[in-house]
Coordinates of C-alpha atoms and ligand atoms in Angstrom, one line a residue:
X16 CA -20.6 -32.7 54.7
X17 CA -22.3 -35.9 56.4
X18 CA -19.2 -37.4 58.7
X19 CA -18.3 -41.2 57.9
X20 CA -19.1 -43.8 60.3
X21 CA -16.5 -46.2 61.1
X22 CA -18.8 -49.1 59.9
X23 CA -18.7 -47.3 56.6
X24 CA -15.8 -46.5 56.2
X25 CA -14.5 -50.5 56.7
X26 CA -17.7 -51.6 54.6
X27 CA -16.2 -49.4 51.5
X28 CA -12.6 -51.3 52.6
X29 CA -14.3 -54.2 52.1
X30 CA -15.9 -53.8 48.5
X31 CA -12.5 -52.4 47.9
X32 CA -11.0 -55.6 48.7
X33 CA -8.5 -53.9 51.3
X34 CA -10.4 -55.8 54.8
X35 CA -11.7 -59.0 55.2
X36 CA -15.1 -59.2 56.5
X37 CA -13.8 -61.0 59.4
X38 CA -11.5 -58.1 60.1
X39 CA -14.4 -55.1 59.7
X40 CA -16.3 -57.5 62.2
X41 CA -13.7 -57.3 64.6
X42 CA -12.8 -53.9 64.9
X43 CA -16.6 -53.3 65.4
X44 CA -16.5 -55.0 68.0
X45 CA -13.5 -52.8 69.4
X46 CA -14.7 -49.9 69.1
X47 CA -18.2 -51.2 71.0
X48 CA -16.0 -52.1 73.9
X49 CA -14.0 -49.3 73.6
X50 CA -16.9 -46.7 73.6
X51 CA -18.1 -49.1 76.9
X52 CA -14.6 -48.2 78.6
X53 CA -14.5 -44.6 77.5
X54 CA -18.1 -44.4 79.3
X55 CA -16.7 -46.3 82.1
X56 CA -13.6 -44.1 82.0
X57 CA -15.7 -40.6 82.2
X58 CA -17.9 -41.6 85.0
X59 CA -14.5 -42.8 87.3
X60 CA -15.1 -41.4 90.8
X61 CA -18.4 -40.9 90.5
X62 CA -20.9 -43.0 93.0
X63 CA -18.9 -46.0 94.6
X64 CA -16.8 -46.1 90.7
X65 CA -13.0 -46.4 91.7
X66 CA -11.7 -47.8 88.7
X67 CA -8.3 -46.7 89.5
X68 CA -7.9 -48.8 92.5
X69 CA -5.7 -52.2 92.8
X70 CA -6.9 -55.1 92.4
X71 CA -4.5 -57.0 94.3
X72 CA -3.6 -59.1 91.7
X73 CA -0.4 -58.9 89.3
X74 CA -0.5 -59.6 85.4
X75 CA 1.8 -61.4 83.8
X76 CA 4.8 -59.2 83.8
X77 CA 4.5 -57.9 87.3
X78 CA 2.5 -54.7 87.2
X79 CA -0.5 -54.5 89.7
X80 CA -3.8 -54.9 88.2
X81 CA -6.1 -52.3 88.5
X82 CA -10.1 -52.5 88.2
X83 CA -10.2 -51.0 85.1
X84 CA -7.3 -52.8 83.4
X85 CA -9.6 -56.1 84.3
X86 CA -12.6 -54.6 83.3
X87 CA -11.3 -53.4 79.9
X88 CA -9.7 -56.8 79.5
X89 CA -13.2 -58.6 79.9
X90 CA -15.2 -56.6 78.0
X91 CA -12.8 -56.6 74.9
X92 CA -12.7 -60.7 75.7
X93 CA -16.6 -60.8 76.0
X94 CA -17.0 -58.4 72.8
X95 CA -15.0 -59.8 70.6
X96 CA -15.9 -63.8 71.2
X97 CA -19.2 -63.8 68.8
X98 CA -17.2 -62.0 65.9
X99 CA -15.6 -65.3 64.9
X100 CA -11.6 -64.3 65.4
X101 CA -9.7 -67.5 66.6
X102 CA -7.9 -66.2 69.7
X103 CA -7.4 -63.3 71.8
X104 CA -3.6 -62.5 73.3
X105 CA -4.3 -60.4 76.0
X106 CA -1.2 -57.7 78.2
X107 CA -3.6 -58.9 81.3
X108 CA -3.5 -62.6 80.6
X109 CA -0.8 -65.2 80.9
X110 CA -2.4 -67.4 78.0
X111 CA -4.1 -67.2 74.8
X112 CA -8.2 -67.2 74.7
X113 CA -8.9 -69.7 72.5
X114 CA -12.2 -69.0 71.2
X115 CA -13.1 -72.2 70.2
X116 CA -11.4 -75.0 68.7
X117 CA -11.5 -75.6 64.7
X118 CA -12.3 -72.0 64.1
X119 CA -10.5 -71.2 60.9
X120 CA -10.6 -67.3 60.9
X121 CA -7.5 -67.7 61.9
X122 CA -7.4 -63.5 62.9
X123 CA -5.7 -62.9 66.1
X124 CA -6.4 -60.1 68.2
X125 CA -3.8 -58.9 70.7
X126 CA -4.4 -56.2 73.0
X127 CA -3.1 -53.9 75.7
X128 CA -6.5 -53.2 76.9
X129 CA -5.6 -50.5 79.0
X130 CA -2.6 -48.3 78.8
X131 CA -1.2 -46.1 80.7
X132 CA -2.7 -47.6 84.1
X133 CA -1.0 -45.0 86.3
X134 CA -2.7 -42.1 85.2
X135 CA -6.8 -43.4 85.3
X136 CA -7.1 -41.6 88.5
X137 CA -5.5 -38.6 87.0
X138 CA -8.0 -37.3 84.5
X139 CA -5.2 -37.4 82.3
X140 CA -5.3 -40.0 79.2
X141 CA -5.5 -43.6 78.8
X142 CA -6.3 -45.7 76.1
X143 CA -6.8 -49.5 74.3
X144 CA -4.1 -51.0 71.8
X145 CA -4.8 -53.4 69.6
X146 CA -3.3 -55.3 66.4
X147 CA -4.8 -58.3 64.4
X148 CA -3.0 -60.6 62.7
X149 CA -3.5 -64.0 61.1
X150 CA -2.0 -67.3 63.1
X151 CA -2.7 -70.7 63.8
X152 CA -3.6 -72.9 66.7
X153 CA 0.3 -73.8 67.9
X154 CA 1.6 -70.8 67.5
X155 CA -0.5 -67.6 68.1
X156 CA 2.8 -65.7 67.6
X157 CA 3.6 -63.5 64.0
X158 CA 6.2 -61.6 63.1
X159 CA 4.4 -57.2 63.0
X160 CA 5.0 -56.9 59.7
X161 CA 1.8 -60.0 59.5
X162 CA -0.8 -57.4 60.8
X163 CA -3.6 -57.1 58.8
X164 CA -4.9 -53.9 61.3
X165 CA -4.0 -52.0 64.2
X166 CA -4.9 -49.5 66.2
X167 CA -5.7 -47.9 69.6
X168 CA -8.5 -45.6 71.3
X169 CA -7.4 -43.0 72.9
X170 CA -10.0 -41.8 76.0
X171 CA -9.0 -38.1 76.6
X172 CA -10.9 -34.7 76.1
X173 CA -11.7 -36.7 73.0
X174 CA -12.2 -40.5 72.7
X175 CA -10.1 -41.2 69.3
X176 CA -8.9 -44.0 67.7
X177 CA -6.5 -44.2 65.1
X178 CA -6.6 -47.2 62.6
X179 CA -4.7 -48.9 60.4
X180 CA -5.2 -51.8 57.8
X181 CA -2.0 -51.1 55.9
X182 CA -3.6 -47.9 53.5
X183 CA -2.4 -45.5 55.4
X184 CA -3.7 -44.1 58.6
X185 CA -7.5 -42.8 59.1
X186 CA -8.6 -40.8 62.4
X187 CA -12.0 -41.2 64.3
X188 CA -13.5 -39.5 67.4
X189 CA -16.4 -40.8 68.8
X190 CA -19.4 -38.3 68.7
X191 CA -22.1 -37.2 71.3
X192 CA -24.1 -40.0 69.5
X193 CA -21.9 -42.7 70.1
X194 CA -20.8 -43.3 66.6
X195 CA -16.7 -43.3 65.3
X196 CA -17.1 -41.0 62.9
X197 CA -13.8 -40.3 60.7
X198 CA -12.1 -37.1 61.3
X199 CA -11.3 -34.6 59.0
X200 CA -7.6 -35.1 58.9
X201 CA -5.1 -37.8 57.3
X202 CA -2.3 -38.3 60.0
X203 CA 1.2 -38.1 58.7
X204 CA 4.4 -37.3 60.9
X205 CA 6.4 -34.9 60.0
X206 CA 10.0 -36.1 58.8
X207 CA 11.7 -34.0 61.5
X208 CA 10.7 -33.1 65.1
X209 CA 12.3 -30.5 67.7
X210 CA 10.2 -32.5 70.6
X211 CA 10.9 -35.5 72.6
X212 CA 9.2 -37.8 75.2
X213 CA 11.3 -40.1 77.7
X214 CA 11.1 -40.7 81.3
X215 CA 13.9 -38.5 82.4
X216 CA 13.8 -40.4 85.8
X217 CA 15.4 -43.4 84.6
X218 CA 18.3 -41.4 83.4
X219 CA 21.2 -42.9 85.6
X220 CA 19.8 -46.3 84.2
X221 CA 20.3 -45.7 80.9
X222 CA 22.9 -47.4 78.5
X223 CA 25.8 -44.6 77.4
X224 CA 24.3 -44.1 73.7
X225 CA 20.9 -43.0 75.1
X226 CA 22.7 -40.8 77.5
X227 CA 24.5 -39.3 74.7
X228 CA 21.5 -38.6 72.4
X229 CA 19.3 -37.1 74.7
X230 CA 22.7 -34.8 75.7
X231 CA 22.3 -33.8 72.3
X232 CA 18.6 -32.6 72.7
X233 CA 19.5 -31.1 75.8
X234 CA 22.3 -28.6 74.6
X235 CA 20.0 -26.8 72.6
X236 CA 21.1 -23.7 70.5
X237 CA 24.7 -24.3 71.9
X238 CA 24.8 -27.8 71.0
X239 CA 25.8 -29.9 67.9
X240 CA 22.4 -29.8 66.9
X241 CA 22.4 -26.2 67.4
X242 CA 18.4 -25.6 68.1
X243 CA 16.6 -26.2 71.2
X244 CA 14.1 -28.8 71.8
X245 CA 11.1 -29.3 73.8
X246 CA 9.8 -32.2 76.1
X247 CA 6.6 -33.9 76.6
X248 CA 6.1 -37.0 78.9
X249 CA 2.3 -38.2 79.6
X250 CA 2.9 -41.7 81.4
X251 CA 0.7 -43.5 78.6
X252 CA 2.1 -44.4 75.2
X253 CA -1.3 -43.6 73.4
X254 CA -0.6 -40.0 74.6
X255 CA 2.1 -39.7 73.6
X256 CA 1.9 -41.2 70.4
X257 CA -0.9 -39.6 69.4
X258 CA 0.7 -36.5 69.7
X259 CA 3.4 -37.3 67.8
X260 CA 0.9 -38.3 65.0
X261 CA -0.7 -34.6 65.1
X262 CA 2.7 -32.8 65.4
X263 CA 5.8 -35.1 65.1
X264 CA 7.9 -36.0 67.9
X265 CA 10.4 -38.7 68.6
X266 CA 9.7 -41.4 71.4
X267 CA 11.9 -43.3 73.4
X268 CA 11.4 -46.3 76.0
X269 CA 14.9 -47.8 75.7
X270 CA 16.8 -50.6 77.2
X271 CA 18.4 -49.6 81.0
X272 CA 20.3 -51.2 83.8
X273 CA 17.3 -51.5 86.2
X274 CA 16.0 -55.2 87.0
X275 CA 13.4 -56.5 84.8
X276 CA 14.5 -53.7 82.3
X277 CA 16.9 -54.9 80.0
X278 CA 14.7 -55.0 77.0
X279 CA 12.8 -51.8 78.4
X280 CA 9.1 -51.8 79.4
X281 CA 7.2 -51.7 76.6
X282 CA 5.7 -55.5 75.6
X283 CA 6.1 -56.3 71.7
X284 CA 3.1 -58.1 70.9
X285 CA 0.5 -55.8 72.9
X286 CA 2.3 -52.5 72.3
X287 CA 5.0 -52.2 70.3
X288 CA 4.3 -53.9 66.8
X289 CA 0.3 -52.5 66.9
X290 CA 2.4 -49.0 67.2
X291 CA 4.6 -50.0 64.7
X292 CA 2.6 -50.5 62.1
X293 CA 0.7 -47.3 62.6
X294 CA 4.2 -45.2 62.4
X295 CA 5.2 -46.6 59.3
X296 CA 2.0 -46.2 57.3
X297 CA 2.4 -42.8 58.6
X298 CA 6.0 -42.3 57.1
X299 CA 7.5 -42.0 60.5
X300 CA 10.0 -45.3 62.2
X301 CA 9.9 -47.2 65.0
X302 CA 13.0 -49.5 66.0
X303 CA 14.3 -51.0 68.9
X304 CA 17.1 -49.0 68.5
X305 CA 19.1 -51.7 66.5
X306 CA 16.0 -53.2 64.1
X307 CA 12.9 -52.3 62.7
X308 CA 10.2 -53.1 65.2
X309 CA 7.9 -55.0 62.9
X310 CA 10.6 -57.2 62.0
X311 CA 11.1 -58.6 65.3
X312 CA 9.9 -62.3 65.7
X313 CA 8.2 -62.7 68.9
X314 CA 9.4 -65.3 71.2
X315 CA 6.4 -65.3 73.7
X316 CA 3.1 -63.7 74.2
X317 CA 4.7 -60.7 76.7
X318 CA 8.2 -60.2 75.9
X319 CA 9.6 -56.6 75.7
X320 CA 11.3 -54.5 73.0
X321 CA 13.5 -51.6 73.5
X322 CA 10.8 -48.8 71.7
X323 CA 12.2 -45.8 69.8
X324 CA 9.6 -44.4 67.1
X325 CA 8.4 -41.0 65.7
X326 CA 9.8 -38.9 63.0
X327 CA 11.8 -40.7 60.6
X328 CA 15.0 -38.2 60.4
X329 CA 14.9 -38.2 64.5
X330 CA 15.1 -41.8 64.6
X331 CA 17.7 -41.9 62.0
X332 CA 19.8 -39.5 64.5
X333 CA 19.3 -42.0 67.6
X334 CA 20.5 -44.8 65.6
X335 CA 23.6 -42.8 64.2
X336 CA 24.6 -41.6 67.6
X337 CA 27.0 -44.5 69.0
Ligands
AHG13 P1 0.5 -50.1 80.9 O1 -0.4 -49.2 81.7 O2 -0.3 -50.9 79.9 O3 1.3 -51.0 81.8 O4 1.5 -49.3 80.1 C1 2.2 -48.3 80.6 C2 3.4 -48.0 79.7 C3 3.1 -46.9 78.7 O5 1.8 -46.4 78.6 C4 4.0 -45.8 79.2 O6 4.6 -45.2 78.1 C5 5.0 -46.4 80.1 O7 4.4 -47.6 80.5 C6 5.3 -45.6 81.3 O8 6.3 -46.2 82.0 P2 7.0 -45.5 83.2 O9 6.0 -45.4 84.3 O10 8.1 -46.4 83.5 O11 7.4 -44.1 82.8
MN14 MN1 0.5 -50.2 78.0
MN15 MN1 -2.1 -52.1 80.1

């Protein structure tokens, strides 16, 4: 059976009446720069290539820019400026592009153009998060539940993406030709999970309810949930999430005492809503541990959310633990 291209797949959305044309012609454009940074990504190291290295600069929230977090950010800027979106909210930018005035697309793209920053010198895997959603010049900001598609690329020993445009969830990879071509699989995540991902470091920070959850987890067979569980922590929330998608899983990035960390680490415009979106069209939940994440309304461009998501039943526990 002939595999379908991504630019199918959207074109039948479109005659469908599911995706704007607009839309399709932006997420083409992602995926071009994306297959650019997977390319980029492969060929770290090699030559004078140290895309892992600082740039000496800081984005917007404090983290140290690398040179591929910039070069991913430019490339996704530079790609996606002819497709005739109105703006571009960038993880890596303190303002808005605004492509150019009087456009009336009004589709905003937001993106975390590279995750998972600490491990692109690792060989383990990064990847781009993006969600579009229509706004207006004077306020570029909507609520998740607005997003008309979302997604991210994940560059590992595949470069996938997973997609979105509120039909459920559709897997690509990209092939030795270059093309997104849709893989043979609907993702759906299981209801209920025996395997969690949290960094474990930050455990003395953490607020008494998280410490009491993941106690839980811990006791295994001999505790009140009376069956041991597993866990998996990559360092980048595509990762992880993406596993979760294949095999379930519940994810936490909670709220803790550190500075800087009261609403967590993970930024709600550029992570956590495009996330979001994708859990709940595949049946799973994602919450700040209080409130559904897509109902959240976004204050400014890089605020942070509290971000708890997988399988439904497991988030269902965290927010029954008090
Ligand atoms: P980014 O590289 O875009 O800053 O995102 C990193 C995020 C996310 O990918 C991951 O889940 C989390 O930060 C890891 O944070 P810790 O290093 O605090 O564990
Ligand atoms: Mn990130
Ligand atoms: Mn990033």
């Amino acid at each position: 059976m002939e595999s379908l291209t991504i630019e199918n797949f959207l074109k039948a959305k479109n005659e469908k009446g599911e995706v704007s044309r607009e839309v399709c012609a932006a997420l083409e454009a992602l995926c071009s720069a994306a297959t650019k940074i997977a390319k980029l990504a492969a060929g770290n190291g090699i030559g004078t290539d140290n895309l892992g290295s600082l740039t000496g600069a800081e984005n917007t929230d404090g983290d140290e820019q690398k040179a591929l977090d910039v070069l991913a950010d430019q490339l996704i800027c530079s790609t996606l400026a002819p497709t005739g979106v109105s703006a571009y909210l960038s993880e890596e930018r303190d303002e808005a592009v605004i492509f150019e005035e009087g456009r009336d697309s009004q589709i905003v793209v937001a993106s975390d153009p590279l995750d998972g920053s600490s491990n692109i010198d690792t060989n383990l895997t990064i990847g781009t998060i993006f969600s579009l959603y229509p706004a207006k010049a004077g306020n570029w900001l909507r609520e998740g539940r607005a997003q008309q598609a979302a997604g991210f690329f994940a560059y590992g020993p595949q470069t996938v993406l997973l997609l979105t445009t509120g039909q459920g969830v559709d897997g690509f990879c990209l092939n030795e030709e270059g093309h997104f071509v849709q893989m043979d699989w609907q993702p759906q995540i299981p209801a209920t999970t025996k395997e969690f991902a949290i960094n474990a470091a930050n455990s003395r920070f953490w607020p008494a309810k998280v410490q009491r959850y993941i106690d839980t987890l811990l006791a295994g067979v001999d505790g009140p949930r009376g069956t041991n569980f597993n866990m998996r922590w990559n360092g980048s929330l595509v990762a992880d999430a993406f596993r979760i998608f294949r095999r379930g899983g519940i994810f936490l990035y909670p709220e803790d005492s550190r500075k800087n960390y009261e609403n967590g680490r993970l930024r709600l415009v550029y992570e956590a809503n495009p996330i979001a979106f994708l859990v709940e069209q595949a049946e799973g939940r994602a919450s700040d541990g209080k409130i559904d994440i897509l109902d959240i309304t976004p204050t400014s461009y890089h605020m942070r959310v509290p971000l708890i998501f997988g399988s439904a039943d497991e988030v269902d526990s965290y927010h029954s633990e008090q």
